[in-house]
Amino acid sequence: MSVKAYDFEYDGVKLSDLGFIICKFDSSDVDTIDNGSQITFNTVPTLNGMKHELTSSTYEDCLNTTFQICKNKCDSNQTDTVSFDEMRNIMSWLNRKGFHKFRLLDDEYSGVYFEASFNVSRIEVSGMIYGFELEMFTNRPFAIREPVVTTIKNGSDNGINVIYNESDEEGCIYPDMEITIEKDGDFTMKNSFNNRVMRIANCKTGEVIKVSYPMISSSLDSHKIQNDFNWSFFRLENTFRDKKNKITLSLPCVVRITYSPIVKVTI
């Protein structure tokens, strides 16, 4: 771990709540740690190998890191060694088959989290347990921010709204959306960034449409929305230089948009 943090929260429980702190048992080494998000670039040679054209690029691995924890010696009631019951509690909390939210309790990482689980090894001296080494595995090649929620609306035809895609990754994100229709008609939602149009025909006043890629549903059982949807899901786009998405709504409505920006950092 390259971050100077002393505490973390995992699945809603703080490390400090259990009387532990992030530490390093051997401080003599100097570490060089990559920043995650490692990309594999696939190319093919042209011009007799004088130039290699990019054909695709992928993230091959998810983020993982290793760090250590020990008892917090600043607590006068603490012992240096870890008891059998404390070991069981740490294992039950961290060594789980599913991924759960992990947050470093550090100001620079405020609002940033990972989804992770751990393999846990004991650190022993003369048969006594003094701490643990945690090997953290995540389900992504980067971190993500807490969800950004934006509400846009159109009180008349051809209303335009602007949303900035705050992700560190170029490309697109399919947000979750809740669309409340305020006038009967055919609903369209166009993003001028790519001129992509999401279209839903035969919408009714008061209807609530929920979109969570690749699913869409209506609050009205009578609306066979799968037949009236053009199956072109709305998405937020960005490049390094342009993060602005200009959105045009065709009907009076309120659209609640939720997405989690990608954050290209590691720990």
Coordinates of C-alpha atoms in Angstrom, one line a residue, residues 76-203:
S76 CA -3.6 1.9 26.5
N77 CA -6.0 -1.0 27.0
Q78 CA -4.6 -3.0 24.0
T79 CA -2.1 -5.8 24.2
D80 CA 0.6 -6.2 21.4
T81 CA -0.5 -9.8 20.7
V82 CA -3.6 -11.0 18.9
S83 CA -5.9 -13.4 20.8
F84 CA -7.5 -16.5 19.2
D85 CA -11.0 -14.9 19.3
E86 CA -9.6 -11.7 17.7
M87 CA -8.0 -13.7 14.9
R88 CA -11.4 -15.5 14.3
N89 CA -13.1 -12.1 14.1
I90 CA -10.7 -10.7 11.6
M91 CA -11.0 -13.8 9.4
S92 CA -14.8 -13.7 9.6
W93 CA -14.8 -10.0 8.6
L94 CA -12.2 -9.9 5.8
N95 CA -11.8 -13.4 4.4
R96 CA -15.1 -13.7 2.5
K97 CA -16.3 -15.3 -0.7
G98 CA -18.0 -12.2 -2.1
F99 CA -16.8 -8.6 -2.9
H100 CA -17.8 -5.8 -0.5
K101 CA -17.2 -2.1 -0.4
F102 CA -13.8 -1.1 0.8
R103 CA -13.0 2.6 1.6
L104 CA -9.7 4.1 2.8
L105 CA -10.4 6.6 5.6
D106 CA -8.1 9.2 4.1
D107 CA -9.1 12.7 3.1
E108 CA -7.6 12.3 -0.4
Y109 CA -9.7 9.2 -1.0
S110 CA -13.0 10.7 0.2
G111 CA -15.9 9.5 -1.9
V112 CA -13.7 6.8 -3.6
Y113 CA -14.2 3.1 -3.0
F114 CA -13.2 -0.4 -4.2
E115 CA -15.2 -3.7 -4.1
A116 CA -12.9 -6.3 -2.6
S117 CA -12.2 -9.4 -0.5
F118 CA -9.0 -10.6 1.2
N119 CA -6.8 -13.5 1.8
V120 CA -5.4 -13.2 5.3
S121 CA -2.0 -14.5 6.7
R122 CA -0.9 -14.4 10.3
I123 CA 2.3 -12.5 11.3
E124 CA 3.9 -14.5 14.2
V125 CA 6.9 -14.0 16.4
S126 CA 7.9 -17.0 18.7
G127 CA 4.5 -18.5 18.1
M128 CA 2.5 -15.4 19.1
I129 CA 0.4 -13.5 16.6
Y130 CA 1.3 -9.8 16.3
G131 CA -0.7 -8.9 13.2
F132 CA -1.9 -9.9 9.8
E133 CA -0.9 -9.5 6.1
L134 CA -3.9 -8.8 3.9
E135 CA -3.9 -9.6 0.2
M136 CA -6.7 -7.6 -1.3
F137 CA -8.4 -8.6 -4.5
T138 CA -10.9 -6.4 -6.3
N139 CA -13.3 -6.8 -9.2
R140 CA -12.2 -3.9 -11.3
P141 CA -8.9 -2.5 -12.7
F142 CA -9.7 0.9 -11.0
A143 CA -11.6 2.5 -8.2
I144 CA -15.1 4.1 -8.5
R145 CA -16.6 7.1 -6.9
E146 CA -19.8 7.2 -4.9
P147 CA -22.8 7.6 -7.2
V148 CA -23.3 10.9 -8.8
V149 CA -27.0 11.8 -9.0
T150 CA -28.3 14.5 -11.4
T151 CA -31.9 15.5 -12.2
I152 CA -32.8 17.0 -15.5
K153 CA -36.2 18.0 -16.8
N154 CA -38.0 19.5 -19.7
G155 CA -41.0 21.8 -19.1
S156 CA -41.5 22.2 -22.9
D157 CA -40.5 20.7 -26.2
N158 CA -36.8 20.6 -27.1
G159 CA -35.4 21.3 -23.7
I160 CA -31.6 21.0 -23.5
N161 CA -29.6 20.0 -20.4
V162 CA -25.9 19.6 -19.8
I163 CA -24.2 16.8 -17.8
Y164 CA -20.4 16.4 -17.4
N165 CA -19.1 12.8 -17.4
E166 CA -16.6 13.0 -14.5
S167 CA -15.0 9.6 -15.2
D168 CA -11.2 9.3 -15.6
E169 CA -11.8 6.7 -18.4
E170 CA -12.5 7.8 -21.9
G171 CA -15.6 6.2 -23.5
C172 CA -19.1 5.7 -22.2
I173 CA -21.0 4.9 -19.1
Y174 CA -24.6 3.6 -19.1
P175 CA -26.3 5.3 -16.1
D176 CA -29.3 4.1 -14.2
M177 CA -32.3 6.4 -14.9
E178 CA -35.8 7.0 -13.6
I179 CA -37.9 8.9 -16.1
T180 CA -41.2 10.4 -15.0
I181 CA -43.4 11.3 -18.0
E182 CA -45.5 14.5 -17.7
K183 CA -47.2 14.4 -21.1
D184 CA -48.5 11.7 -23.4
G185 CA -46.4 11.0 -26.5
D186 CA -43.2 9.5 -27.9
F187 CA -40.3 10.1 -25.6
T188 CA -36.8 10.7 -27.0
M189 CA -33.5 11.5 -25.2
K190 CA -30.7 12.6 -27.5
N191 CA -27.0 13.1 -26.5
S192 CA -25.4 15.5 -28.9
F193 CA -21.9 14.1 -28.0
N194 CA -22.6 11.1 -30.3
N195 CA -26.1 12.0 -31.7
R196 CA -27.3 8.8 -30.1
V197 CA -31.1 8.8 -29.5
M198 CA -33.0 6.6 -27.1
R199 CA -36.7 6.4 -28.1
I200 CA -39.7 5.1 -26.3
A201 CA -43.1 5.3 -28.0
N202 CA -46.6 5.6 -26.5
C203 CA -45.6 7.0 -23.1

